[in-house]
Every structure is written in structure tokens, then in C-alpha cells.
């Protein structure tokens, strides 16, 4: 059953009214903003853990691992970071360019899926499955009959990349869990399944380090550190290009440049797909 959302283009605090101006003033006041950020993080983590997402345990597991040793091999020294990417983002002073953001991204992603259907009593696993299945269903309806080369742009910690790759390998069967510890590599894929090569691209090497650790069966061909506006891929490289939950976080100019890059390197006549969500925020 489709849930009808309020007819709002944006939440009340994001407009030009008194509430919006008041919230923006508080955000610009450093001591108050720091307190707001601390309280928001506390509520976010508590809500996630209440719904069965082991946020702090996941973070601690990464902190105690050897993941930081992966950074040098992933880091592309030629990459430059645009101004919008170096600003505070999602409550992190360094945005996505820090270990804390990378270590918490998995839990935040699972929590985000629950917020899409706030009126339903879903487990976080079921919400995540429904979220990914919606994307894959659209792909099965409009995608090309044959896919060999796939690029997932803005792949973050690889949840979207692994889910997409496993879906394509199974040729439309329900996507496996994005948890690599519960997934098993395909031992006897058909030639068509085996031909699929997937690359995950992100501007944060910290996110890519987590993605690489998640990809414990080495299913993904490459985790590439690059700017989506200038990837370095040759023309006509990919049959399918996806941007999952990326566009809504970009300034307009960056969006235009990224879409121009997509048009350059995806094979004409095939498919690129963008997927995002507008949540029913308070």
C-alpha cells in the first residue's frame, strides 16, 4: 500500500519563514550548534540501537581493527577535494573525510532506511531490503538486457555497491544482505553472471576503506578513490551507472558536472540510474 505524504516541497524549518530563520540563527551560533549537534547525535544513536542496529558496537569493531592500514593503498594523491566536500557535513566537522564518519556510515545507512517508512513496524533488515529492492525493481523494468560493466558513483561504504552487484549476479533474484559476514561468494556462477564487473567510486578514502573491508570475498573489481566530476574513465566504459542517495546532497553546479561526466563514459543506449529519497521530516 502506498503511503501518502504531506504536500510539502521541504520541511517547515527549511524555508524562508520565521522558523527557518530561527533554526539557521541557532546553527550559526557555535556554542548552541555544538550542543544541538551533540544532542542530535545522541538521539540518533539511541534510536538506532533501540531498533536493533548495534551502532556503538559496529563503530568499536572498526576502531579495533587494522582498517586504517588500508588507507595508503586506496588513497589517490592526484585527487583534489572541492570546497563543498571539505565543509562540515552530517554532524562531522570534517564531513566524510574522517574515520568517525566512515565507521558510523553503515549504521546510519541502516537507520535511514527505517525513516522512509516511519508508520510501519519494520525491522532495520526488512527496511533495508525494501529500500534496495525498490531500486533493483526499477532497474529490472528499465535496464538493458545485458550488463557487463557497472559503476556505482558515491558508493560510500559499499552497501549499495555490494547489493547491486549481487542482484545483477543473480539476474534479478532478491538481493542478498549487504552484510559480507553473512554472504557467501558465488562458487558456480553462469557465464553471464561471471561477466559482470562492478566498480565502486567515492571521494572519501575513509569510506572506501570500510567498503573494501566489507567486501571480504573480493566481489567488487575496484574501489576507486576519485572525484565524481572527473573520474578518469575512458569514454563509453560502462553499461550501467548508478548514483544512489547522492544527488540530493550535492550543490547544483557539482550535480551538473557529474551528470556531464556520466554522459561521457556510459555506453550510448544503455542506462544510468539515480535514486534518492525525500523523507517526511518534521
Short mmCIF file of N, CA and C in Angstrom, two decimals, residues 5 18 23 39 51 67 73 78 85 109 112 118 153 158 170 175 177 182 186 206-207 246 253 260 275-276:
data_model
loop_
_atom_site.label_atom_id
_atom_site.label_comp_id
_atom_site.label_asym_id
_atom_site.label_seq_id
_atom_site.Cartn_x
_atom_site.Cartn_y
_atom_site.Cartn_z
N UNK A 5 2.21 11.11 1.42
CA UNK A 5 2.98 12.06 2.21
C UNK A 5 2.36 13.44 2.12
N UNK A 18 9.79 32.35 9.71
CA UNK A 18 10.45 32.66 10.98
C UNK A 18 11.12 31.45 11.60
N UNK A 23 16.06 28.66 13.20
CA UNK A 23 16.94 27.49 13.20
C UNK A 23 18.30 27.84 12.62
N UNK A 39 23.36 16.64 21.03
CA UNK A 39 22.07 16.06 21.37
C UNK A 39 21.47 15.29 20.20
N UNK A 51 16.20 0.22 17.76
CA UNK A 51 15.66 -0.56 16.64
C UNK A 51 16.56 -1.73 16.24
N UNK A 67 41.90 -1.56 9.97
CA UNK A 67 41.37 -0.92 8.77
C UNK A 67 42.18 0.30 8.34
N UNK A 73 46.89 2.41 0.37
CA UNK A 73 46.72 1.74 -0.91
C UNK A 73 45.49 2.24 -1.67
N UNK A 78 46.39 12.25 -6.54
CA UNK A 78 46.02 13.23 -7.56
C UNK A 78 44.66 13.84 -7.31
N UNK A 85 32.92 19.72 -0.41
CA UNK A 85 33.19 18.43 0.22
C UNK A 85 34.03 18.57 1.49
N UNK A 109 23.24 4.33 7.61
CA UNK A 109 22.51 3.90 6.41
C UNK A 109 21.35 3.00 6.78
N UNK A 112 18.68 5.13 8.33
CA UNK A 112 18.00 5.94 7.32
C UNK A 112 16.86 5.18 6.66
N UNK A 118 8.17 5.46 8.46
CA UNK A 118 8.08 5.64 9.92
C UNK A 118 6.80 5.09 10.53
N UNK A 153 28.54 5.29 -8.40
CA UNK A 153 29.19 6.55 -8.02
C UNK A 153 28.68 7.02 -6.66
N UNK A 158 30.01 1.08 0.56
CA UNK A 158 29.85 -0.08 -0.30
C UNK A 158 28.57 -0.87 -0.13
N UNK A 170 22.85 -12.43 -9.70
CA UNK A 170 21.77 -13.40 -9.59
C UNK A 170 20.66 -13.13 -10.59
N UNK A 175 17.99 -9.41 -3.79
CA UNK A 175 19.36 -9.09 -3.40
C UNK A 175 19.71 -9.75 -2.08
N UNK A 177 21.79 -9.98 1.50
CA UNK A 177 22.12 -9.00 2.53
C UNK A 177 23.43 -8.34 2.20
N UNK A 182 27.62 -12.52 6.35
CA UNK A 182 26.55 -13.49 6.17
C UNK A 182 26.43 -13.95 4.72
N UNK A 186 29.72 -16.47 -4.87
CA UNK A 186 29.14 -17.41 -5.81
C UNK A 186 30.21 -18.38 -6.28
N UNK A 206 38.36 7.19 3.30
CA UNK A 206 37.96 6.56 4.56
C UNK A 206 36.74 5.67 4.35
N UNK A 207 35.76 6.18 3.60
CA UNK A 207 34.60 5.37 3.26
C UNK A 207 35.01 4.15 2.44
N UNK A 246 22.78 10.19 -3.62
CA UNK A 246 23.91 11.09 -3.82
C UNK A 246 23.46 12.49 -4.24
N UNK A 253 25.84 23.05 -9.13
CA UNK A 253 26.93 23.03 -10.10
C UNK A 253 27.61 21.66 -10.14
N UNK A 260 27.31 15.41 -16.50
CA UNK A 260 28.07 15.53 -17.74
C UNK A 260 29.13 14.46 -17.86
N UNK A 275 18.96 7.43 -7.77
CA UNK A 275 17.94 7.01 -6.79
C UNK A 275 18.16 7.82 -5.54
N UNK A 276 17.12 8.51 -5.09
CA UNK A 276 17.23 9.28 -3.88
C UNK A 276 15.91 9.22 -3.15
#
